[in-house]
Every structure is written in structure tokens, then in C-alpha cells.
PDB file of C-alpha atoms and ligand atoms in Angstrom:
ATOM      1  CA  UNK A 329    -121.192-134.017  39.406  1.00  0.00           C
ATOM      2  CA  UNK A 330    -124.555-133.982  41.616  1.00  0.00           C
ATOM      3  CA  UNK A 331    -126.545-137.166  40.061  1.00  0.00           C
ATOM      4  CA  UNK A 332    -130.256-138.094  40.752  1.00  0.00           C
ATOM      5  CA  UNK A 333    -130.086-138.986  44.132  1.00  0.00           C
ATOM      6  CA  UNK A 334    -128.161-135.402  44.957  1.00  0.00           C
ATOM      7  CA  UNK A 335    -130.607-133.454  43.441  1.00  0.00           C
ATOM      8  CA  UNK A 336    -133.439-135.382  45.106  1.00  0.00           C
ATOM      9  CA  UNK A 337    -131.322-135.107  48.605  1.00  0.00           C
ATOM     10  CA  UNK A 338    -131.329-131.092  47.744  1.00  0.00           C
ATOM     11  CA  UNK A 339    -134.626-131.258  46.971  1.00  0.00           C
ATOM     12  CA  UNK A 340    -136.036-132.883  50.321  1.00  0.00           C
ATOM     13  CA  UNK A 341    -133.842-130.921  52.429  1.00  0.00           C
ATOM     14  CA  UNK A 342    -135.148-127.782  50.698  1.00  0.00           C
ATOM     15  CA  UNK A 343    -138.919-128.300  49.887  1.00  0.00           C
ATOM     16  CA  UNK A 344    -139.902-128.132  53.551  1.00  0.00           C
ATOM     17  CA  UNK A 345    -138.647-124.932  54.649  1.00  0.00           C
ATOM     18  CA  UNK A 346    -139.460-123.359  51.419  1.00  0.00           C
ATOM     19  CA  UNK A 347    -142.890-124.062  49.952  1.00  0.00           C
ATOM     20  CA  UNK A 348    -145.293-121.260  51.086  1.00  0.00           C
ATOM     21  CA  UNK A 349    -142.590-118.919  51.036  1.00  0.00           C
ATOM     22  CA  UNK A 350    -143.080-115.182  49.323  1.00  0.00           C
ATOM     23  CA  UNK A 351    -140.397-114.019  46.471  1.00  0.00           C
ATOM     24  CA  UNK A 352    -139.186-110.706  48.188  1.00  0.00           C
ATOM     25  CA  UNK A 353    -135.661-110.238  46.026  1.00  0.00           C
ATOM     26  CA  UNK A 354    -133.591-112.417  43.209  1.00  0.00           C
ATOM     27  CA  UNK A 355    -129.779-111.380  42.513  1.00  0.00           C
ATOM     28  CA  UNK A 356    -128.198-112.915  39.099  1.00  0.00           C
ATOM     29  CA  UNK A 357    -124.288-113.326  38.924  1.00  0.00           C
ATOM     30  CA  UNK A 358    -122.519-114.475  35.874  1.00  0.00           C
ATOM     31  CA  UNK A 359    -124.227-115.757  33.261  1.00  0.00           C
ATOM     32  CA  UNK A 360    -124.988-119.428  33.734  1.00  0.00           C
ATOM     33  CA  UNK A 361    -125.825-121.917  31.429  1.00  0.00           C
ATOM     34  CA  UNK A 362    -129.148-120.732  29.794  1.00  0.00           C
ATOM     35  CA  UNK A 363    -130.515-117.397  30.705  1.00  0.00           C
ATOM     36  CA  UNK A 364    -133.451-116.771  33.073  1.00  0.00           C
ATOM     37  CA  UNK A 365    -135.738-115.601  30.325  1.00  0.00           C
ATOM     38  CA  UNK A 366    -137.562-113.605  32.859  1.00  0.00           C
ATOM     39  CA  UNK A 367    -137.464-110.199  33.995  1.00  0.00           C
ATOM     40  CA  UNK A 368    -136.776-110.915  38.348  1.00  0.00           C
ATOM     41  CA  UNK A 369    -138.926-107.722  39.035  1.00  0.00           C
ATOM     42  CA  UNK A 370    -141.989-110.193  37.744  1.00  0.00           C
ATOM     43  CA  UNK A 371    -141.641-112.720  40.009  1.00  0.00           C
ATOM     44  CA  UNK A 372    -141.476-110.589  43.270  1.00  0.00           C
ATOM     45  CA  UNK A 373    -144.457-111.761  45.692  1.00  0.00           C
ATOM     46  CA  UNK A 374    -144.965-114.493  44.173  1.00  0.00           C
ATOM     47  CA  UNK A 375    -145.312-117.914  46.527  1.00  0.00           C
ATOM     48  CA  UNK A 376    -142.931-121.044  46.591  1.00  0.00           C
ATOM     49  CA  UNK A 377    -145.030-123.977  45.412  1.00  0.00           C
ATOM     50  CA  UNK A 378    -144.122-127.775  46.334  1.00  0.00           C
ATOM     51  CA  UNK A 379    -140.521-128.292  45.384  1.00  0.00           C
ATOM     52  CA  UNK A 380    -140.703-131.143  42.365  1.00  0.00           C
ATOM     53  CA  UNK A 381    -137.535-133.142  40.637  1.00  0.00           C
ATOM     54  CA  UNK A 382    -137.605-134.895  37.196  1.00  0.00           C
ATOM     55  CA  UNK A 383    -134.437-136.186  36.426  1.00  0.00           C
ATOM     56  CA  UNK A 384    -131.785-133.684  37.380  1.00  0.00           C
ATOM     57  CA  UNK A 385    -134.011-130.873  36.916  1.00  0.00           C
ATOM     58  CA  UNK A 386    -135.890-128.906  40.055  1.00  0.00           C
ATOM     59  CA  UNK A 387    -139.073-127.440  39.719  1.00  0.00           C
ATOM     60  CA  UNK A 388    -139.971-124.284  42.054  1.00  0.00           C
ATOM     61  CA  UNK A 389    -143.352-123.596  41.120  1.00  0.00           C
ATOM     62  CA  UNK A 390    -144.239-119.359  42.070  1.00  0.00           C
ATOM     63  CA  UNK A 391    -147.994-119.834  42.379  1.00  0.00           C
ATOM     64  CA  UNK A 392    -149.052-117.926  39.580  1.00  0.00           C
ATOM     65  CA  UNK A 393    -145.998-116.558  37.961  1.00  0.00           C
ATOM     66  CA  UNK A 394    -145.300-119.725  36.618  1.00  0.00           C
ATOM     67  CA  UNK A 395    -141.775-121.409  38.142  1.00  0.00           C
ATOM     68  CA  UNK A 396    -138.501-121.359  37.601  1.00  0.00           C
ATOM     69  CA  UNK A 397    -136.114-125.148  36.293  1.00  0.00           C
ATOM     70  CA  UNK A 398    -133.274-125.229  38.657  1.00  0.00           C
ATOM     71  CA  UNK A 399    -130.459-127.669  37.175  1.00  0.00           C
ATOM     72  CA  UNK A 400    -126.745-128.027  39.465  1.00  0.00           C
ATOM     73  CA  UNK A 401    -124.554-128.651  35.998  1.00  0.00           C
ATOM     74  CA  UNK A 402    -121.109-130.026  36.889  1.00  0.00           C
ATOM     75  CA  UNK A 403    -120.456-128.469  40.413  1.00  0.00           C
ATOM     76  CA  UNK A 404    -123.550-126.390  41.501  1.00  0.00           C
ATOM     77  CA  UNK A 405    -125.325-126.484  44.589  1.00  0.00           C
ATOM     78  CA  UNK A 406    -128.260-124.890  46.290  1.00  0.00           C
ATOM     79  CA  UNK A 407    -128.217-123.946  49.751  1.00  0.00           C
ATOM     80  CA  UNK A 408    -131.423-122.142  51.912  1.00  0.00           C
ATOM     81  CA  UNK A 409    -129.785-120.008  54.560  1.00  0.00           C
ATOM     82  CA  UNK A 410    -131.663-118.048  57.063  1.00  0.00           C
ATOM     83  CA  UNK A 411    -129.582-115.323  56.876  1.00  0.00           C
ATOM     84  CA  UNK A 412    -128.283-113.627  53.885  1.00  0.00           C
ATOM     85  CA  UNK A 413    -124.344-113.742  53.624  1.00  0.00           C
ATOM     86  CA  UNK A 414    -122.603-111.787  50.990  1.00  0.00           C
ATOM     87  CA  UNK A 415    -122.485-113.330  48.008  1.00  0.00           C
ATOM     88  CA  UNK A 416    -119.384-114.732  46.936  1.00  0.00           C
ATOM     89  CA  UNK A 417    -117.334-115.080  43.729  1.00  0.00           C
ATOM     90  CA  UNK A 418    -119.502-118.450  42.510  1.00  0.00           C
ATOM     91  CA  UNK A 419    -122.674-117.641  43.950  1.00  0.00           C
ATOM     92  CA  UNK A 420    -124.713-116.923  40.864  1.00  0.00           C
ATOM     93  CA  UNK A 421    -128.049-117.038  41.174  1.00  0.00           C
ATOM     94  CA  UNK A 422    -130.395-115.782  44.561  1.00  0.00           C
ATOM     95  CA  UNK A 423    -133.936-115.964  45.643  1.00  0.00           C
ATOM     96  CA  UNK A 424    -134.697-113.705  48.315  1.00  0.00           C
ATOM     97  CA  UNK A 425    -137.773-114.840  50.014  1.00  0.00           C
ATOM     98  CA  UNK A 426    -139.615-114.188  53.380  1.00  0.00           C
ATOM     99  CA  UNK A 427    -138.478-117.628  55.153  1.00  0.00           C
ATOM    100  CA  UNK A 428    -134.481-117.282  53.812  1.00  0.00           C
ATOM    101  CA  UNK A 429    -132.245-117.273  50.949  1.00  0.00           C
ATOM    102  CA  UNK A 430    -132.085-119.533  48.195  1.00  0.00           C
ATOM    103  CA  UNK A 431    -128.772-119.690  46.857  1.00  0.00           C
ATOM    104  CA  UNK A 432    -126.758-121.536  43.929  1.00  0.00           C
ATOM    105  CA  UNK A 433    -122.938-121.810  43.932  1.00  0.00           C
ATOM    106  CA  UNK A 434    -121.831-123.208  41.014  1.00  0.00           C
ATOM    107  CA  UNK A 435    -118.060-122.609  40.711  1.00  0.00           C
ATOM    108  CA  UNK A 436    -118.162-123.806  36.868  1.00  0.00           C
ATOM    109  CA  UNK A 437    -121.075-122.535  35.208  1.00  0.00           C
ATOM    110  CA  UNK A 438    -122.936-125.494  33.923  1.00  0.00           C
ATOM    111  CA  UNK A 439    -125.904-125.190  36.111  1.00  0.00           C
ATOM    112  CA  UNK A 440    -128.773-123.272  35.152  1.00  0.00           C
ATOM    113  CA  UNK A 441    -131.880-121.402  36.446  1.00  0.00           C
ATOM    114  CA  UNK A 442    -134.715-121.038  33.715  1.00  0.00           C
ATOM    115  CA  UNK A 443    -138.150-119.193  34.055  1.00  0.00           C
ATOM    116  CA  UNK A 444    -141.306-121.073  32.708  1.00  0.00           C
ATOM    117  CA  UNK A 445    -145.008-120.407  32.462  1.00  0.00           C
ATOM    118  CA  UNK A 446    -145.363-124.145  33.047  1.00  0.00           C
ATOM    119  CA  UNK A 447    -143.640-127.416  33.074  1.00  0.00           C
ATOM    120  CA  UNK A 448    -145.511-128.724  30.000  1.00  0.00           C
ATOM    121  CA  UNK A 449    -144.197-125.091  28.108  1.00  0.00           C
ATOM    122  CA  UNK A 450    -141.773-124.353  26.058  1.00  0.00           C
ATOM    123  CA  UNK A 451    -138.520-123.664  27.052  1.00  0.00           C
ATOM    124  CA  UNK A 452    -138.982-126.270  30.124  1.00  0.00           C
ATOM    125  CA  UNK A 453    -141.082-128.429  28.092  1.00  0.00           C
ATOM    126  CA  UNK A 454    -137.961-129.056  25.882  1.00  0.00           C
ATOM    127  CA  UNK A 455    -135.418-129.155  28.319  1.00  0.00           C
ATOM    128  CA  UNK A 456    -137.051-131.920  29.936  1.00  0.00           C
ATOM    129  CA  UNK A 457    -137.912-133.748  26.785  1.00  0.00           C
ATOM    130  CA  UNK A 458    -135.912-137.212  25.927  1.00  0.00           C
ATOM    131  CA  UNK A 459    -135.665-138.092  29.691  1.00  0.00           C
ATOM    132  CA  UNK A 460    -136.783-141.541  30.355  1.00  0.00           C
ATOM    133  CA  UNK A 461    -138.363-143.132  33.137  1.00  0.00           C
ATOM    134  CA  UNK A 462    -138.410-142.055  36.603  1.00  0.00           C
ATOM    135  CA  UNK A 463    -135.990-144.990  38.088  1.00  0.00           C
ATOM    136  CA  UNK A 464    -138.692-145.087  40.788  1.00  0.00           C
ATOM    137  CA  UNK A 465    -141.774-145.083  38.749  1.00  0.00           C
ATOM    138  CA  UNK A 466    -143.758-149.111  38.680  1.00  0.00           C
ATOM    139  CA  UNK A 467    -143.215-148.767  34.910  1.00  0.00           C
ATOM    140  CA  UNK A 468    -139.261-148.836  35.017  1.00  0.00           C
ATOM    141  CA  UNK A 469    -138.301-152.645  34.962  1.00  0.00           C
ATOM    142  CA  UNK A 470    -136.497-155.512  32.995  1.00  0.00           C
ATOM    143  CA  UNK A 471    -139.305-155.560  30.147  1.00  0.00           C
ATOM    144  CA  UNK A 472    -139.191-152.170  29.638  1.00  0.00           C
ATOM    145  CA  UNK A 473    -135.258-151.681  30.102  1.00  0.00           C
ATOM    146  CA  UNK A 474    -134.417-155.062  28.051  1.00  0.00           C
ATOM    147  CA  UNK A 475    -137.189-153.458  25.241  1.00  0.00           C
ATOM    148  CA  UNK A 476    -135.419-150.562  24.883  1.00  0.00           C
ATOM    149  CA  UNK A 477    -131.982-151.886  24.612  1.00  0.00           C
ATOM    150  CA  UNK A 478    -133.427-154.043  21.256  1.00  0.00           C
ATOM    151  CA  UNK A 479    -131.034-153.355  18.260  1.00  0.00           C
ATOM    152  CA  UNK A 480    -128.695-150.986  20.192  1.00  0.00           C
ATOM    153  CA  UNK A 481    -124.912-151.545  19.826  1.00  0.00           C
ATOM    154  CA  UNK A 482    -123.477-149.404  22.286  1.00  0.00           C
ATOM    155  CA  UNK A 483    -122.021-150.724  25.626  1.00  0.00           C
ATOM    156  CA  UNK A 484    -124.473-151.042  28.268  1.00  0.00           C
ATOM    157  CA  UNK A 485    -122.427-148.723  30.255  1.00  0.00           C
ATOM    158  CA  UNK A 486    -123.113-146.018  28.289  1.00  0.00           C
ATOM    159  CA  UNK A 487    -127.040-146.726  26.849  1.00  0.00           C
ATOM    160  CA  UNK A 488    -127.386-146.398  30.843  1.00  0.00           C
ATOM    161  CA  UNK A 489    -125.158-143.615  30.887  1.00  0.00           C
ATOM    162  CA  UNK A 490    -127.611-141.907  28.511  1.00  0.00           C
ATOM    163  CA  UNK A 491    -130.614-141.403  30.120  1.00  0.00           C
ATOM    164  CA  UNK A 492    -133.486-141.849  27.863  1.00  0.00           C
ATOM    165  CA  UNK A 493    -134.299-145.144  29.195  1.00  0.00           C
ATOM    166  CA  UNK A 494    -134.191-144.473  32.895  1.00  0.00           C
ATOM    167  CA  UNK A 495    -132.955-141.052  34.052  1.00  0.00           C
ATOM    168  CA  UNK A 496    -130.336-141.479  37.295  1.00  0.00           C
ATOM    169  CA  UNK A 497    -127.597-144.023  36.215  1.00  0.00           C
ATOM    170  CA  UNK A 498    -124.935-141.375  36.313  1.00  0.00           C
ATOM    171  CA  UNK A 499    -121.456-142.400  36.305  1.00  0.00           C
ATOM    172  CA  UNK A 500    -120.926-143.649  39.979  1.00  0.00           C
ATOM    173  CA  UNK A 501    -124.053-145.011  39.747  1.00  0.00           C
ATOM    174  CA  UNK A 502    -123.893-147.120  36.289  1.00  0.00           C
ATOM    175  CA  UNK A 503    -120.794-148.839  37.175  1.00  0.00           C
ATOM    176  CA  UNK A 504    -122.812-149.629  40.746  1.00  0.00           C
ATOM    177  CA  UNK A 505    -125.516-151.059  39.489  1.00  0.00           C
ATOM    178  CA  UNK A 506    -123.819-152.907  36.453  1.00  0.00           C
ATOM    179  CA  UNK A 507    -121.694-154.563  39.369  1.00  0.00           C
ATOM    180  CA  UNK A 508    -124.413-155.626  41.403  1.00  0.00           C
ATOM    181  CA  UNK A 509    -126.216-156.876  38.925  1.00  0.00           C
ATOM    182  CA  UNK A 510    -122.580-159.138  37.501  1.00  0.00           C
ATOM    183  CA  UNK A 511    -123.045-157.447  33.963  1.00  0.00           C
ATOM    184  CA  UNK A 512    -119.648-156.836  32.218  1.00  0.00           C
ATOM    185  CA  UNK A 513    -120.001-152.661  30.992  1.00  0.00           C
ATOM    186  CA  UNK A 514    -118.621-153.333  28.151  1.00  0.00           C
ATOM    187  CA  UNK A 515    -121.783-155.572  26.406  1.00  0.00           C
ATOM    188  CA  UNK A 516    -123.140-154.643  24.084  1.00  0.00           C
ATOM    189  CA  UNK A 517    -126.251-153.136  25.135  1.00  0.00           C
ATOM    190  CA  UNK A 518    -128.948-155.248  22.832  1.00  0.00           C
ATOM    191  CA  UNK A 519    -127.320-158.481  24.030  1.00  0.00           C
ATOM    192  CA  UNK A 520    -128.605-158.160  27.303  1.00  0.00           C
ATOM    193  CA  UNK A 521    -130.766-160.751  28.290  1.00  0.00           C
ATOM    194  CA  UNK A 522    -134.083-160.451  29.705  1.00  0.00           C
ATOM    195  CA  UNK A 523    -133.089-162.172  33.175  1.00  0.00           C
ATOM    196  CA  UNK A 524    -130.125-159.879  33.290  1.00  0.00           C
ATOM    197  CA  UNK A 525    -132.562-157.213  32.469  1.00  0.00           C
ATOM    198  CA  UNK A 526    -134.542-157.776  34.970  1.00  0.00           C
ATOM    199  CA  UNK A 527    -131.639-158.474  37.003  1.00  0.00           C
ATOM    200  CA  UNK A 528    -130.317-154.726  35.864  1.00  0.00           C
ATOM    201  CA  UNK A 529    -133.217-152.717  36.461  1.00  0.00           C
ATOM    202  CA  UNK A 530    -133.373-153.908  40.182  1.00  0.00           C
ATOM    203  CA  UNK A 531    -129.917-152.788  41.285  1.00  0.00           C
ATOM    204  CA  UNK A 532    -130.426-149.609  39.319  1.00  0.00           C
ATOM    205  CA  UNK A 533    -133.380-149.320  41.791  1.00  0.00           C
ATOM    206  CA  UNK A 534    -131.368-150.350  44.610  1.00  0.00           C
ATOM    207  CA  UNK A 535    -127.950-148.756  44.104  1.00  0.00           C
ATOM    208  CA  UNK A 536    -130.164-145.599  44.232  1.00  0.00           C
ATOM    209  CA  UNK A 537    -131.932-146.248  46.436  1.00  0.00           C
ATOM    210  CA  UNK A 538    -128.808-146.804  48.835  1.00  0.00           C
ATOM    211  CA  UNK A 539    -127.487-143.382  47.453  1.00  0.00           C
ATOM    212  CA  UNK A 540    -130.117-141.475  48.666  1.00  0.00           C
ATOM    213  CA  UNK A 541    -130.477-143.586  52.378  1.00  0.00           C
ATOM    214  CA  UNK A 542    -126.379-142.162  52.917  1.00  0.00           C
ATOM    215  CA  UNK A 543    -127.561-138.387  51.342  1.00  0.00           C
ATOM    216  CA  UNK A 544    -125.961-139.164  48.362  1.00  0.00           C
ATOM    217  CA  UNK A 545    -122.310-139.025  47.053  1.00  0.00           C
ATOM    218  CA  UNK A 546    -119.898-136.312  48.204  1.00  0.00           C
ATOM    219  CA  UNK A 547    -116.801-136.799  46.093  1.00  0.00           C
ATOM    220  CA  UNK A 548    -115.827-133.255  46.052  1.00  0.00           C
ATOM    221  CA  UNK A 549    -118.708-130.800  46.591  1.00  0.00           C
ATOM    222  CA  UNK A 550    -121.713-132.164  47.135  1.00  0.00           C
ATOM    223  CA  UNK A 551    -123.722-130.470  50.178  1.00  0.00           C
ATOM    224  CA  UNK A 552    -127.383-130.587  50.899  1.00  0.00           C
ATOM    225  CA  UNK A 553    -129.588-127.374  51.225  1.00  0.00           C
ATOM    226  CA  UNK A 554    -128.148-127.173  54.916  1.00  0.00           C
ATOM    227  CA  UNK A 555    -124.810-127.600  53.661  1.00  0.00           C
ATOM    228  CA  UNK A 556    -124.480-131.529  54.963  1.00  0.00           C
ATOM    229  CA  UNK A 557    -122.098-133.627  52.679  1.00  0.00           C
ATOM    230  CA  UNK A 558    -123.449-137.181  51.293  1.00  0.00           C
ATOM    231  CA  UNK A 559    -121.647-140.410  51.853  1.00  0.00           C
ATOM    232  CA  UNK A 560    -122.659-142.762  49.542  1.00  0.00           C
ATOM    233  CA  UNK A 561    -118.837-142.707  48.350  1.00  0.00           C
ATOM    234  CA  UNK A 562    -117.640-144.831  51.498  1.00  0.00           C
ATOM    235  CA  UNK A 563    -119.983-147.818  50.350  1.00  0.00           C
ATOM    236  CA  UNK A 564    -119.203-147.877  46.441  1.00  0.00           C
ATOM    237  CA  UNK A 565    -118.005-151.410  45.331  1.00  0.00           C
ATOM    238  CA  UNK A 566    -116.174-150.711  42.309  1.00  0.00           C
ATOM    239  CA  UNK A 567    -116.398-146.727  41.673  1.00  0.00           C
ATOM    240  CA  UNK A 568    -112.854-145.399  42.527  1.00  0.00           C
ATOM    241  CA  UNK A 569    -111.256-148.579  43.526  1.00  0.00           C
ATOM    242  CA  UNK A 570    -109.120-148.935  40.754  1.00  0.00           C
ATOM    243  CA  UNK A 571    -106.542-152.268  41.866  1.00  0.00           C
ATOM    244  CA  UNK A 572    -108.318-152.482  44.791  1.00  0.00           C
ATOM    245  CA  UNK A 573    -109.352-156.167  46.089  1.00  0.00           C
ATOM    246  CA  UNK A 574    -112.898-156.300  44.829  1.00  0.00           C
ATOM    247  CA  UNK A 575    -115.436-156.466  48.241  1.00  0.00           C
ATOM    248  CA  UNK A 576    -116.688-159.940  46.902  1.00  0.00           C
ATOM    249  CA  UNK A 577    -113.925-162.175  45.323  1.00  0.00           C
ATOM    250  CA  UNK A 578    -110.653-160.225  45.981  1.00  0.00           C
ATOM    251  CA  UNK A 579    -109.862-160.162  42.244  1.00  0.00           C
ATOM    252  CA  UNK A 580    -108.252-156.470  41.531  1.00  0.00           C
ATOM    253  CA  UNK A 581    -111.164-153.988  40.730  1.00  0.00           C
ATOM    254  CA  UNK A 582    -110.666-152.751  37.140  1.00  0.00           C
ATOM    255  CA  UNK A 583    -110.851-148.802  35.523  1.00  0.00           C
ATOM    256  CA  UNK A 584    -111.126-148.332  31.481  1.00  0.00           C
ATOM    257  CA  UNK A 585    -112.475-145.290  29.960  1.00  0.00           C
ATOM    258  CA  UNK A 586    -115.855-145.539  27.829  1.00  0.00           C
ATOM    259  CA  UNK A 587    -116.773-142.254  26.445  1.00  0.00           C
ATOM    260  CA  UNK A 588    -114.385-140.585  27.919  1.00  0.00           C
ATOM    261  CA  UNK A 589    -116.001-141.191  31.297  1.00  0.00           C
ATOM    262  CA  UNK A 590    -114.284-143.769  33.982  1.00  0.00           C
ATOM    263  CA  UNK A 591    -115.383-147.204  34.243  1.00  0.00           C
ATOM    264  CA  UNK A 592    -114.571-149.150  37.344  1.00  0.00           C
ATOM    265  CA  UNK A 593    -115.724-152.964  37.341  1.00  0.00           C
ATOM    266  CA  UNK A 594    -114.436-156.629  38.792  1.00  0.00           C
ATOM    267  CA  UNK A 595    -113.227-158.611  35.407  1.00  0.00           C
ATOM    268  CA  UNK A 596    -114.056-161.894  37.290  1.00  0.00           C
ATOM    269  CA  UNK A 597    -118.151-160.870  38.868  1.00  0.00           C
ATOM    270  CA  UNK A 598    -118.474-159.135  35.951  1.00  0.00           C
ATOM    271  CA  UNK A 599    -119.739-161.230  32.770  1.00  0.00           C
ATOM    272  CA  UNK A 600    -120.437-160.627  29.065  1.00  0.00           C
TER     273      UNK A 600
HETATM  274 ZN1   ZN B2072    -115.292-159.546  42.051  1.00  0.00          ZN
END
């Protein structure tokens, strides 16, 4: 599933080429998550703004017509072509504009393009309410992570997992960071200390960080807007590497299943 640093590799490899761009066309396939809740004739003429990201979320701003959300779901992703292939059986949504085509494939469906008048209005307003801190932003660090852990009994796996403390720590990247930082997923989240907080909230930054140096994590899917694959994979210490020797003290990398989600860490670098 594209994570943080996927959407923010799409969105770098995209922004360039398509801010200042003029809305000449759009082309809806299936119905996708949530529907556009905008009629496409509207929004013809209108000019790409700066590409933004919060969270998982891309923002295309159209000048004065307001912008449309832009989310990948499980499987989607966005390519800008310069010419304008056929659409195939998962290619859902299209933005035909004077510099290329904007196109979403989303084989599953869980992605979703919305129309807003702004980013602060309803229905974007809500989508992107509950999302905590940019993992980026100078305010995201131990205080504030080991704060808002206080009281809260669920695993620290999964209070990560959850994304209204610091937005990014999907899956891969959880289990990542919760190795580097020798913090067994399975504590319970307001037990964390406020060194190991601290500790926590840098290797979130830095397993990140990493991800989007390598153009993030191609399991499956994953391409950039110019259809490159990421390969943050080939680096992961414990993600996928179930009875493999962990990379630091040989001891057989670990998988258990927390919310139904997979869970791979070293039982011996790894402390409660
Ligand atoms: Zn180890």
C-alpha cells in the first residue's frame, strides 16, 4: 500500500511538470472510493496550482476552481504521461491537461479523487481531519510523541500505526522505526519512556527519511509519476524477513500479527 514517503515520491516527480498546466479534459472510470462531487465540465481551463501532500492525501489546487484531494487507497497510482494511451481496465480517473495526462490506476478501488472549494472546506476539511503531525514538521518529537502516548494501552505498534500522532508510520515503516529505535512492538504504548520517546521519534524521522532517499518502497506496485519503482524494500531490517538472521545480532527476525497487520521485529534488539 503506497505510504507517506510514496505519495510524497509521486508528488515530487509530478509537481514539476504539472503546476501551470491548463485542465483541457477529465475521464471518470468506475466509481472509486468517494465520488468527485464535481461536475468535470467545471473544472475545464482551469490551472494546476503547486502540487501539496498532507499525510497520504494530494492536493492539486485549479487556480480558482478550487482543487481536487487525490488519495492512492490500497494499490493506486498516478502517472503524468505525455501522451495519452487508451485507458485501461483500472485506470479510473484522468486529467487531461495542456502539458500531459494525469492518470490514476488503481486496480482495487480504494483510492479516491474528491473536488473541494478549499482545503480548509468541507468535504476535504474532514477528510483530512484527525491526522497528526507532519513527521517532518520541528513540532514532531519525543515530548510531543511520549505526551500523546500518556494513558494509552494499545501496543506501540499500532498507536503508531494510527496516525493521529504523527501521520507516515505505515506498516513497513512502524516496524522500521520501532527496530531502530530497540522498542519491543508489542509495549504498551503509555509505557514508553521519554528517552525511548525521544529515541522513537528520531528513527521515525529517519526510517523516512531513508524511504524517500531510495523513492520509496516497491513491494508490488509502487511506481512514481514516470513510472520508476522505489527500493526502499532492499534496505528494510526486519519488514519481510521473517527467520531471517537479524542485520545486527544474527538472532532470527520475528513476524506476529497485531491488528491483523504483520509485525516483523528481532526478540533480542527489541526490548519492553
Ligand atoms: Zn537483533
Amino acid at each position: 500500500m503506497p505510504e507517506l514517503p510514496e505519495v510524497e515520491v509521486t508528488r515530487r516527480s509530478l509537481a514539476g511538470a504539472i503546476q501551470g498546466a491548463r485542465v483541457t479534459g477529465l475521464r471518470l472510470g468506475k466509481p472509486l472510493r468517494w465520488p468527485l462531487g464535481a461536475d468535470p465540465e467545471a473544472l475545464l481551463g482551469a490551472r494546476v496550482g503547486e502540487v501539496q501532500r498532507r499525510g497520504k492525501y494530494l492536493w492539486l489546487p485549479l487556480e480558482d476552481r478550487g482543487g481536487l484531494l487525490m488519495h492512492l487507497g490500497m494499490s493506486g497510482s498516478l502517472a503524468f504521461l505525455g501522451a495519452t494511451p487508451a485507458a485501461g481496465p483500472h485506470d479510473h480517473f484522468d486529467l487531461h491537461t495542456d502539458r500531459g495526462l494525469l492518470r490514476l490506476t488503481d486496480p482495487r478501488r480504494f483510492g479516491a479523487v474528491v473536488w473541494g472549494a478549499a482545503l480548509e472546506v468541507s468535504p476535504v476539511a474532514g477528510l483530512l481531519a484527525g491526522l497528526g503531525l507532519e513527521p517532518f514538521d520541528e513540532r514532531f518529537d519525543g515530548a510531543h510523541l511520549h505526551a500523546r502516548l500518556r494513558g494509552r494501552r494499545v501496543a506501540i505498534k499500532q498507536a503508531l500505526l494510527a496516525g493521529d500522532i504523527v501521520v507516515g508510520a505505515g506498516n513497513i515503516y512502524a516496524c522500521e522505526a520501532l527496530f531502530m529505535a530497540g522498542i519491543d512492538p508489542r509495549l504498551p504504548a503509555g509505557r514508553l519512556s521519554r528517552p525511548r520517546a525521544d529515541r522513537l521519534a528520531v528513527a521515525v524521522r529517519a526510517v523516512l527519511g531513508q524511504a524517500l532517499a531510495a523513492g520509496g518502497t516497491t513491494l508490488r506496485d509502487f511506481r512514481d509519476a514516470h513510472g520508476v519503482a522505489g527500493s526502499f524494500q532492499m534496505q528494510a531490517q526486519v519488514y519481510g524477513r521473517e527467520g531471517q538472521p537479524c542485520r545486527r545480532c544474527g538472532a532470527a527476525v520475528r513476524r506476529i500479527v497485531q491488528g491483523a497487520r504483520s509485525t516483523f521485529f528481532c526478540p533480542a534488539c527489541q526490548k519492553r
